[in-house]
mmCIF file of C-alpha atoms in Angstrom:
data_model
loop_
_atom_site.group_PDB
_atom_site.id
_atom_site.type_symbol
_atom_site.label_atom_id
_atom_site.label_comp_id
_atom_site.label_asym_id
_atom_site.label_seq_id
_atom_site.Cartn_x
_atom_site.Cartn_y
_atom_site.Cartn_z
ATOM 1 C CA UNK A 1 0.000 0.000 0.000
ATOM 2 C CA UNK A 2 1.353 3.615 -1.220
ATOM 3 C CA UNK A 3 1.443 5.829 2.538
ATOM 4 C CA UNK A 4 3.118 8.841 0.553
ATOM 5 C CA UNK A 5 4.248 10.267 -2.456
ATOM 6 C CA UNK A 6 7.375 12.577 -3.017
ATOM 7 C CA UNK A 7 7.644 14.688 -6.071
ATOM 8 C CA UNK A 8 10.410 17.498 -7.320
ATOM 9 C CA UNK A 9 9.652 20.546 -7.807
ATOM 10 C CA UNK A 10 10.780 23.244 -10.412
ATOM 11 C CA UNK A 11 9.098 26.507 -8.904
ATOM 12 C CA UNK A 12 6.969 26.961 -5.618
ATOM 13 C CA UNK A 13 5.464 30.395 -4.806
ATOM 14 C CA UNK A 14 5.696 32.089 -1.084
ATOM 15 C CA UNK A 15 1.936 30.781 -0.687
ATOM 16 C CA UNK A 16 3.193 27.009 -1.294
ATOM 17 C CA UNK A 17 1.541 26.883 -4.627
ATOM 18 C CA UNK A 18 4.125 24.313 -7.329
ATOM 19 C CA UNK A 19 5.041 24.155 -10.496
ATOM 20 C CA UNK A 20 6.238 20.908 -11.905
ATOM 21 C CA UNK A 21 6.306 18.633 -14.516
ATOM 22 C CA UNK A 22 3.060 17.938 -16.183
ATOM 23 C CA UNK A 23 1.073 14.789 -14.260
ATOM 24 C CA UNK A 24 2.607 16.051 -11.010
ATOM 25 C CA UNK A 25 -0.963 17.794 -9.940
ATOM 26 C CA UNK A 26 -2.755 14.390 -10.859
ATOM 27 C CA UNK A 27 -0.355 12.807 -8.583
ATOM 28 C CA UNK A 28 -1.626 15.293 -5.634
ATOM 29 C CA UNK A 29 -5.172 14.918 -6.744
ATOM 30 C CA UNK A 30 -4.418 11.108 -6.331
ATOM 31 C CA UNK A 31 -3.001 11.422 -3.051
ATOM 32 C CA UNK A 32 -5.601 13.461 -1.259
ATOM 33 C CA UNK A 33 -8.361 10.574 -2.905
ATOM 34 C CA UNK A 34 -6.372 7.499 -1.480
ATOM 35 C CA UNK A 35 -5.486 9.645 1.589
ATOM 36 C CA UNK A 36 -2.012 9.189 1.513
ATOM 37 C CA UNK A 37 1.083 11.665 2.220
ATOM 38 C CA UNK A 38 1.949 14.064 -0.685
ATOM 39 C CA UNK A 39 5.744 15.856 -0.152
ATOM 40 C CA UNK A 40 7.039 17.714 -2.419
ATOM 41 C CA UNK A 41 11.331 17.881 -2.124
ATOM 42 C CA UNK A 42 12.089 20.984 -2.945
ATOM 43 C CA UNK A 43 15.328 23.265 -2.862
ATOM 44 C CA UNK A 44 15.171 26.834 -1.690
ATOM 45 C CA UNK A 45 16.700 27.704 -5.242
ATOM 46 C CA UNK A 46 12.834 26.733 -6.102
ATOM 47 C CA UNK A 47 11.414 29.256 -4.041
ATOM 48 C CA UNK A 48 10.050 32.197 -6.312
ATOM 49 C CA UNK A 49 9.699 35.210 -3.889
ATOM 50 C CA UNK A 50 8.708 37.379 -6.869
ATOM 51 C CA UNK A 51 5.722 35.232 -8.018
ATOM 52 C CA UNK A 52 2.667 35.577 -5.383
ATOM 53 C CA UNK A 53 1.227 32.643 -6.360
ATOM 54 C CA UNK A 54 0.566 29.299 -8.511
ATOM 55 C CA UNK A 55 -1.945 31.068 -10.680
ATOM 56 C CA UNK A 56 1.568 33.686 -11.176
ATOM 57 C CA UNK A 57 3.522 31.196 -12.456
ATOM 58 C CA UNK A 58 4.369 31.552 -16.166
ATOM 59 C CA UNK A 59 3.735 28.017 -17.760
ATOM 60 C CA UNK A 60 5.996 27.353 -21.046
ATOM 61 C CA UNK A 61 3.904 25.943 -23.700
ATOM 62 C CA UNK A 62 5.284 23.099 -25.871
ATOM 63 C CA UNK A 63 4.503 22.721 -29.453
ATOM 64 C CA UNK A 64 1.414 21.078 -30.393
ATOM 65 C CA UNK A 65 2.644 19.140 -33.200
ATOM 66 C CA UNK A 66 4.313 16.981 -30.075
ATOM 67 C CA UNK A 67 1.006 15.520 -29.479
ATOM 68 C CA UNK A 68 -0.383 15.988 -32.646
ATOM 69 C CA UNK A 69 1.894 13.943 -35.299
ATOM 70 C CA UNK A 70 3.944 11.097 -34.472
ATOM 71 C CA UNK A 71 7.424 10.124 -35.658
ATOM 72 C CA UNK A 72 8.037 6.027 -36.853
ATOM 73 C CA UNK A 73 9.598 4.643 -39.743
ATOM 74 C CA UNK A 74 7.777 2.965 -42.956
ATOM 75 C CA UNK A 75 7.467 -0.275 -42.995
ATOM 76 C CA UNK A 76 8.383 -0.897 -46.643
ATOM 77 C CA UNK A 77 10.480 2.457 -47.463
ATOM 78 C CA UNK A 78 14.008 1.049 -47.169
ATOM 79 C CA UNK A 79 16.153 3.383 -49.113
ATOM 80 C CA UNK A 80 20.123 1.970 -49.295
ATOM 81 C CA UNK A 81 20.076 0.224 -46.173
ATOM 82 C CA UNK A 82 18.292 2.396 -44.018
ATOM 83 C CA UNK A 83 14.931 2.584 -42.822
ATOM 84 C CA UNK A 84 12.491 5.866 -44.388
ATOM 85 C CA UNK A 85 11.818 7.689 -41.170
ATOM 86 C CA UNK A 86 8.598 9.786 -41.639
ATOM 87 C CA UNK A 87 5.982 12.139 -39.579
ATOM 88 C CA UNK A 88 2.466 11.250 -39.643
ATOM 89 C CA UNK A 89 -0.411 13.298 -38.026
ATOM 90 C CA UNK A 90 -2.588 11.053 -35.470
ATOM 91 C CA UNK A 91 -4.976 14.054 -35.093
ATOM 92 C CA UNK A 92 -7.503 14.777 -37.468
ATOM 93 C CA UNK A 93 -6.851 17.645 -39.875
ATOM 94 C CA UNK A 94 -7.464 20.680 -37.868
ATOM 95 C CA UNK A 95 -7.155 19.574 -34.858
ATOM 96 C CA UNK A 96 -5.198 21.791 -31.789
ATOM 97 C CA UNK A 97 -3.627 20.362 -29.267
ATOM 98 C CA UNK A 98 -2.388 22.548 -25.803
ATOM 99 C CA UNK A 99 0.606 21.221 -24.513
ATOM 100 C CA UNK A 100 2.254 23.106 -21.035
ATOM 101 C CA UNK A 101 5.403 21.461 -19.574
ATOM 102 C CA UNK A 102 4.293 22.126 -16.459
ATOM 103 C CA UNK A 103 1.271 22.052 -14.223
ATOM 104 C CA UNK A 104 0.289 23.794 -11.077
ATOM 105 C CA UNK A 105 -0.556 21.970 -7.342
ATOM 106 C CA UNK A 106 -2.011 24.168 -5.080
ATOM 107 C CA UNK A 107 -0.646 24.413 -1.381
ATOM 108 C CA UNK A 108 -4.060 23.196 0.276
ATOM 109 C CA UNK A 109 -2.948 19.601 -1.566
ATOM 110 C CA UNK A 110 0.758 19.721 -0.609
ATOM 111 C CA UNK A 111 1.043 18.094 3.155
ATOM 112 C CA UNK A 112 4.324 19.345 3.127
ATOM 113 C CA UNK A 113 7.686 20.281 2.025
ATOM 114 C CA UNK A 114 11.093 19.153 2.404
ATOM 115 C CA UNK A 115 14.140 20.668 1.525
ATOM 116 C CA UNK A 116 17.534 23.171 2.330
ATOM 117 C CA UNK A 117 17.825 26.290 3.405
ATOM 118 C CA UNK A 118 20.684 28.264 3.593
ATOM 119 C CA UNK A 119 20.995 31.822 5.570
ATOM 120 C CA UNK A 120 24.661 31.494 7.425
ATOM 121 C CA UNK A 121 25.240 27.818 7.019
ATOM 122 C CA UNK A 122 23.171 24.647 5.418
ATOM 123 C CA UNK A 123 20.868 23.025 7.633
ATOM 124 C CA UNK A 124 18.025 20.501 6.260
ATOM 125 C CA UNK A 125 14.636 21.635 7.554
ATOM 126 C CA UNK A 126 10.756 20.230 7.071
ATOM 127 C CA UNK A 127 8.322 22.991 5.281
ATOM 128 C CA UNK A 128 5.341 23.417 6.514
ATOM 129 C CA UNK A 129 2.373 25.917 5.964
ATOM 130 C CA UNK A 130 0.702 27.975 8.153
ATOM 131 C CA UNK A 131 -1.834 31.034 7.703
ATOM 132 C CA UNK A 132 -1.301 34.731 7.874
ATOM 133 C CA UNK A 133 -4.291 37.325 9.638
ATOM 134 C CA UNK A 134 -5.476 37.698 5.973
ATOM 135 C CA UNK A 135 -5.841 33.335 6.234
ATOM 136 C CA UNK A 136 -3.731 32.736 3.085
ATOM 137 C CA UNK A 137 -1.122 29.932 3.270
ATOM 138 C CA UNK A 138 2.447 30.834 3.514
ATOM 139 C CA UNK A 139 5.198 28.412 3.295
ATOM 140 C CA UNK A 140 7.586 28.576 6.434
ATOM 141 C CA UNK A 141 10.870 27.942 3.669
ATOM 142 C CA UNK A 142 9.794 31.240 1.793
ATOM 143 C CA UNK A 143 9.481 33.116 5.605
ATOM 144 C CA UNK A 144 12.722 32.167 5.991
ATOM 145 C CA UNK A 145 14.113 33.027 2.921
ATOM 146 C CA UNK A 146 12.688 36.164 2.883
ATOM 147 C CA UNK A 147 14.066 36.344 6.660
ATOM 148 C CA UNK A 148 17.542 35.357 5.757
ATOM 149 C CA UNK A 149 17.489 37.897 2.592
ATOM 150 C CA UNK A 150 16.348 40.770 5.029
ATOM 151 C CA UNK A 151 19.653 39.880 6.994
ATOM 152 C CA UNK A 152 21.830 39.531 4.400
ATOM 153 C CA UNK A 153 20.774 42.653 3.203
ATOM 154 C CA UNK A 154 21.224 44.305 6.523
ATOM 155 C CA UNK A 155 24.755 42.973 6.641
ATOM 156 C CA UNK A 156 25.605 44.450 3.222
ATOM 157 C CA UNK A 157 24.217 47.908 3.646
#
């Protein structure tokens, strides 16, 4: 029986909102059904303190033709030894395809984070959430970040 899941990251936002590869919000979705564990290990160099949240992040859009036209070689279309490779389109004619790289999991599915932060020297630390007086989620590792910027800052001036 599957207790948790673990998952990368490639961006989180200060509210705990992720951006990974596409399939990882399924995963969550999946998780919260079956009620098991869903971490997600992330780095502090993940930690976007310029995006508020998930519905912030940017998502990079793939071209369509990925999921629209397949690559394979003919069958009969040797030419001098070597196999014909060609394209062929599994779509109907005029039909679009949307294909982001990433996909979005929104803190309230995330039980928690694990990961590295780094202010003065590297310690490992669990992420958790908590809420603010306005009752949106923060993530403790972008407090801290934000913390250990303010101090480095402080330090430089």
């Amino acid at each position: 029986m599957i207790r948790t899941i673990v998952v990368g990251v490639d961006r989180v936002a200060p509210n705990g909102d992720t951006a990974n590869k596409i399939g990882t919000y399924q995963l969550a979705i999946t998780a919260r059904y079956h009620g098991c564990q869903f971490i997600v290990a992330a780095p502090t160099t993940s930690v976007d303190l310029y995006t508020k949240s998930g519905a912030d992040i940017v998502i990079e859009e793939r071209d369509e033709a990925e999921i629209l036209v397949q690559t394979g070689f003919e069958r009969q279309g040797v030419l001098e030894g070597r196999l014909k490779r060609v394209e062929v389109q599994v779509a109907p004619v005029g039909t679009r395809a949307w294909n982001p790289s990433f996909d979005v999991t929104p803190a309230e599915l995330i039980s928690a984070m694990d990961g590295q932060y780094l202010a003065n020297k590297q310690i490992n630390v669990q992420y958790a959430f908590k809420k603010d007086a306005k009752g949106e989620r923060h993530g403790l590792a972008a407090e801290q970040l934000l913390a250990a910027q303010a101090q480095k800052n402080d330090r430089t001036l």
